[in-house]
Amino acid sequence: MPQRILRTAAAALAAFSGLAAAPGTAQALDRVPLLPLLGDGLLARPAAPLAGTPDRLTIEVRGTGRAVDGAYRLECGPTGGTHPQAARACERLAELSTFGGDPFAPVPGGTVCTFQHGGNATARVTGRWYGRPVDARFSRTDGCEIARWNDLVPVLPSAGGA
């Protein structure tokens, strides 16, 4: 029963925020990991790093053919590092982590993706996010990977610039 209530609440939130129109939203909601409820009935956020220990990520970008190629350090909580848009990148990662989301998750196996090529750019993100190890690779080799990359902008550079 609590799972059904949480899924219903997630569906209502998605509909309210305009996400319900996105293809596959209903199926995606079935895969939303359930989070523990706090005493007041609010959803708990994923575990944040210990106080004084910021989330640290290294982002390596190659093959864009632009000045954005290179390695960047991104720290969140507090914000810092060498990333050119550190504050916005930390905000985006926090948004993608809401309700237990994993901003670094690969495209699920068996997903049907469009045959399109978004360029030769690749990226690798390593480090720790919300206390969990990260080692994720990104490319722009098909529609799913392009969407996955674009979802992480500004952590990764946009296709049109830095």
Short mmCIF file of C-alpha atoms in Angstrom, two decimals:
data_model
loop_
_atom_site.label_atom_id
_atom_site.label_comp_id
_atom_site.label_asym_id
_atom_site.label_seq_id
_atom_site.Cartn_x
_atom_site.Cartn_y
_atom_site.Cartn_z
CA MET A 1 0.00 0.00 0.00
CA PRO A 2 2.70 2.61 0.85
CA GLN A 3 4.45 1.82 -2.44
CA ARG A 4 1.27 2.49 -4.40
CA ILE A 5 0.78 5.78 -2.55
CA LEU A 6 4.35 6.85 -3.29
CA ARG A 7 4.04 5.95 -6.96
CA THR A 8 0.73 7.83 -7.16
CA ALA A 9 2.36 10.85 -5.54
CA ALA A 10 5.29 10.64 -7.95
CA ALA A 11 2.90 10.42 -10.91
CA ALA A 12 0.97 13.45 -9.64
CA LEU A 13 4.20 15.39 -9.21
CA ALA A 14 5.31 14.42 -12.71
CA ALA A 15 1.96 15.48 -14.16
CA PHE A 16 2.03 18.76 -12.26
CA SER A 17 5.56 19.54 -13.44
CA GLY A 18 4.73 18.69 -17.06
CA LEU A 19 6.75 15.50 -17.16
CA ALA A 20 3.76 13.24 -17.76
CA ALA A 21 3.76 14.12 -21.44
CA ALA A 22 7.27 12.72 -21.88
CA PRO A 23 7.33 9.30 -23.57
CA GLY A 24 7.96 6.48 -21.12
CA THR A 25 7.18 8.53 -18.00
CA ALA A 26 4.70 6.01 -16.64
CA GLN A 27 7.17 3.16 -17.09
CA ALA A 28 9.97 5.25 -15.59
CA LEU A 29 7.88 5.92 -12.49
CA ASP A 30 7.68 2.17 -11.89
CA ARG A 31 11.48 2.14 -11.66
CA VAL A 32 11.74 5.07 -9.22
CA PRO A 33 13.50 3.70 -6.16
CA LEU A 34 11.40 4.07 -3.05
CA LEU A 35 12.85 6.26 -0.35
CA PRO A 36 12.20 5.98 3.36
CA LEU A 37 9.56 8.26 4.81
CA LEU A 38 10.50 10.66 7.56
CA GLY A 39 8.33 10.92 10.67
CA ASP A 40 6.28 13.74 9.14
CA GLY A 41 5.58 11.74 5.96
CA LEU A 42 8.11 13.56 3.75
CA LEU A 43 10.39 11.64 1.42
CA ALA A 44 13.95 11.40 2.66
CA ARG A 45 16.68 12.76 0.38
CA PRO A 46 19.55 10.51 -0.61
CA ALA A 47 22.37 10.51 1.90
CA ALA A 48 24.50 13.62 1.48
CA PRO A 49 28.23 13.52 2.16
CA LEU A 50 29.46 13.91 5.70
CA ALA A 51 29.88 17.48 6.87
CA GLY A 52 33.19 18.88 5.67
CA THR A 53 33.55 16.20 2.98
CA PRO A 54 32.37 17.66 -0.33
CA ASP A 55 31.25 15.59 -3.27
CA ARG A 56 34.20 15.56 -5.68
CA LEU A 57 34.05 14.64 -9.32
CA THR A 58 36.61 14.68 -12.11
CA ILE A 59 35.12 15.33 -15.53
CA GLU A 60 37.24 14.53 -18.58
CA VAL A 61 35.90 15.73 -21.94
CA ARG A 62 37.47 14.73 -25.26
CA GLY A 63 36.69 14.95 -28.95
CA THR A 64 34.47 18.03 -29.02
CA GLY A 65 36.93 19.87 -31.26
CA ARG A 66 36.45 22.94 -29.10
CA ALA A 67 38.17 24.61 -26.19
CA VAL A 68 35.96 22.71 -23.73
CA ASP A 69 38.07 19.57 -24.11
CA GLY A 70 40.07 18.83 -20.99
CA ALA A 71 39.75 17.76 -17.38
CA TYR A 72 37.78 19.61 -14.73
CA ARG A 73 37.35 19.12 -11.01
CA LEU A 74 33.86 19.74 -9.61
CA GLU A 75 33.18 20.03 -5.89
CA CYS A 76 29.72 20.41 -4.43
CA GLY A 77 28.95 21.13 -0.77
CA PRO A 78 30.69 23.62 -0.80
CA THR A 79 30.91 24.50 -4.48
CA GLY A 80 34.39 24.70 -5.94
CA GLY A 81 36.94 23.19 -8.27
CA THR A 82 38.04 24.11 -11.77
CA HIS A 83 34.73 23.45 -13.55
CA PRO A 84 33.75 26.61 -15.52
CA GLN A 85 30.11 26.45 -14.32
CA ALA A 86 30.54 24.81 -10.92
CA ALA A 87 27.48 26.27 -9.17
CA ARG A 88 25.11 25.46 -12.06
CA ALA A 89 26.64 21.99 -12.46
CA CYS A 90 26.13 21.20 -8.75
CA GLU A 91 22.53 22.44 -8.95
CA ARG A 92 21.84 20.24 -11.99
CA LEU A 93 23.29 17.15 -10.32
CA ALA A 94 21.17 17.82 -7.22
CA GLU A 95 18.05 18.13 -9.43
CA LEU A 96 18.81 14.84 -11.16
CA SER A 97 19.36 13.14 -7.79
CA THR A 98 15.90 14.06 -6.48
CA PHE A 99 13.78 11.07 -5.46
CA GLY A 100 16.83 8.81 -5.54
CA GLY A 101 17.69 9.46 -9.19
CA ASP A 102 21.16 8.54 -10.43
CA PRO A 103 22.48 11.21 -12.81
CA PHE A 104 25.25 8.85 -13.91
CA ALA A 105 23.16 5.75 -14.67
CA PRO A 106 23.85 4.13 -18.05
CA VAL A 107 21.14 3.62 -20.65
CA PRO A 108 19.24 0.50 -19.53
CA GLY A 109 19.98 -2.64 -21.52
CA GLY A 110 17.43 -3.42 -24.21
CA THR A 111 16.50 0.24 -24.73
CA VAL A 112 15.64 1.05 -28.36
CA CYS A 113 17.61 4.12 -29.46
CA THR A 114 17.52 6.18 -32.63
CA PHE A 115 20.36 5.77 -35.11
CA GLN A 116 21.87 9.20 -35.11
CA HIS A 117 25.36 10.45 -34.49
CA GLY A 118 25.92 13.49 -32.31
CA GLY A 119 29.66 13.76 -32.85
CA ASN A 120 32.81 12.18 -31.52
CA ALA A 121 32.72 13.78 -28.06
CA THR A 122 33.27 11.51 -25.08
CA ALA A 123 33.35 12.19 -21.37
CA ARG A 124 34.23 10.28 -18.25
CA VAL A 125 33.06 11.27 -14.78
CA THR A 126 34.78 9.75 -11.76
CA GLY A 127 34.73 10.48 -8.05
CA ARG A 128 31.99 10.53 -5.42
CA TRP A 129 28.44 11.88 -5.52
CA TYR A 130 26.10 11.75 -2.50
CA GLY A 131 28.63 9.46 -0.83
CA ARG A 132 28.58 6.91 -3.68
CA PRO A 133 31.44 6.12 -6.07
CA VAL A 134 31.01 7.31 -9.64
CA ASP A 135 32.71 5.98 -12.78
CA ALA A 136 30.53 6.85 -15.75
CA ARG A 137 31.27 7.20 -19.45
CA PHE A 138 29.31 9.36 -21.88
CA SER A 139 29.26 9.67 -25.66
CA ARG A 140 27.02 11.05 -28.40
CA THR A 141 26.82 7.87 -30.52
CA ASP A 142 23.02 7.40 -30.66
CA GLY A 143 19.80 9.09 -29.60
CA CYS A 144 19.83 7.61 -26.09
CA GLU A 145 23.44 8.60 -25.41
CA ILE A 146 22.86 12.09 -26.84
CA ALA A 147 19.86 12.53 -24.52
CA ARG A 148 21.88 11.21 -21.56
CA TRP A 149 24.67 13.72 -22.34
CA ASN A 150 22.24 16.61 -22.83
CA ASP A 151 20.54 15.80 -19.52
CA LEU A 152 23.85 16.48 -17.73
CA VAL A 153 24.46 19.93 -19.25
CA PRO A 154 26.08 22.05 -17.70
CA VAL A 155 28.07 19.28 -15.95
CA LEU A 156 29.08 18.23 -19.47
CA PRO A 157 29.43 20.90 -22.16
CA SER A 158 26.42 21.50 -24.37
CA ALA A 159 26.66 20.43 -28.00
CA GLY A 160 26.63 24.08 -29.03
CA GLY A 161 29.36 25.36 -26.71
CA ALA A 162 30.86 25.42 -23.25
#
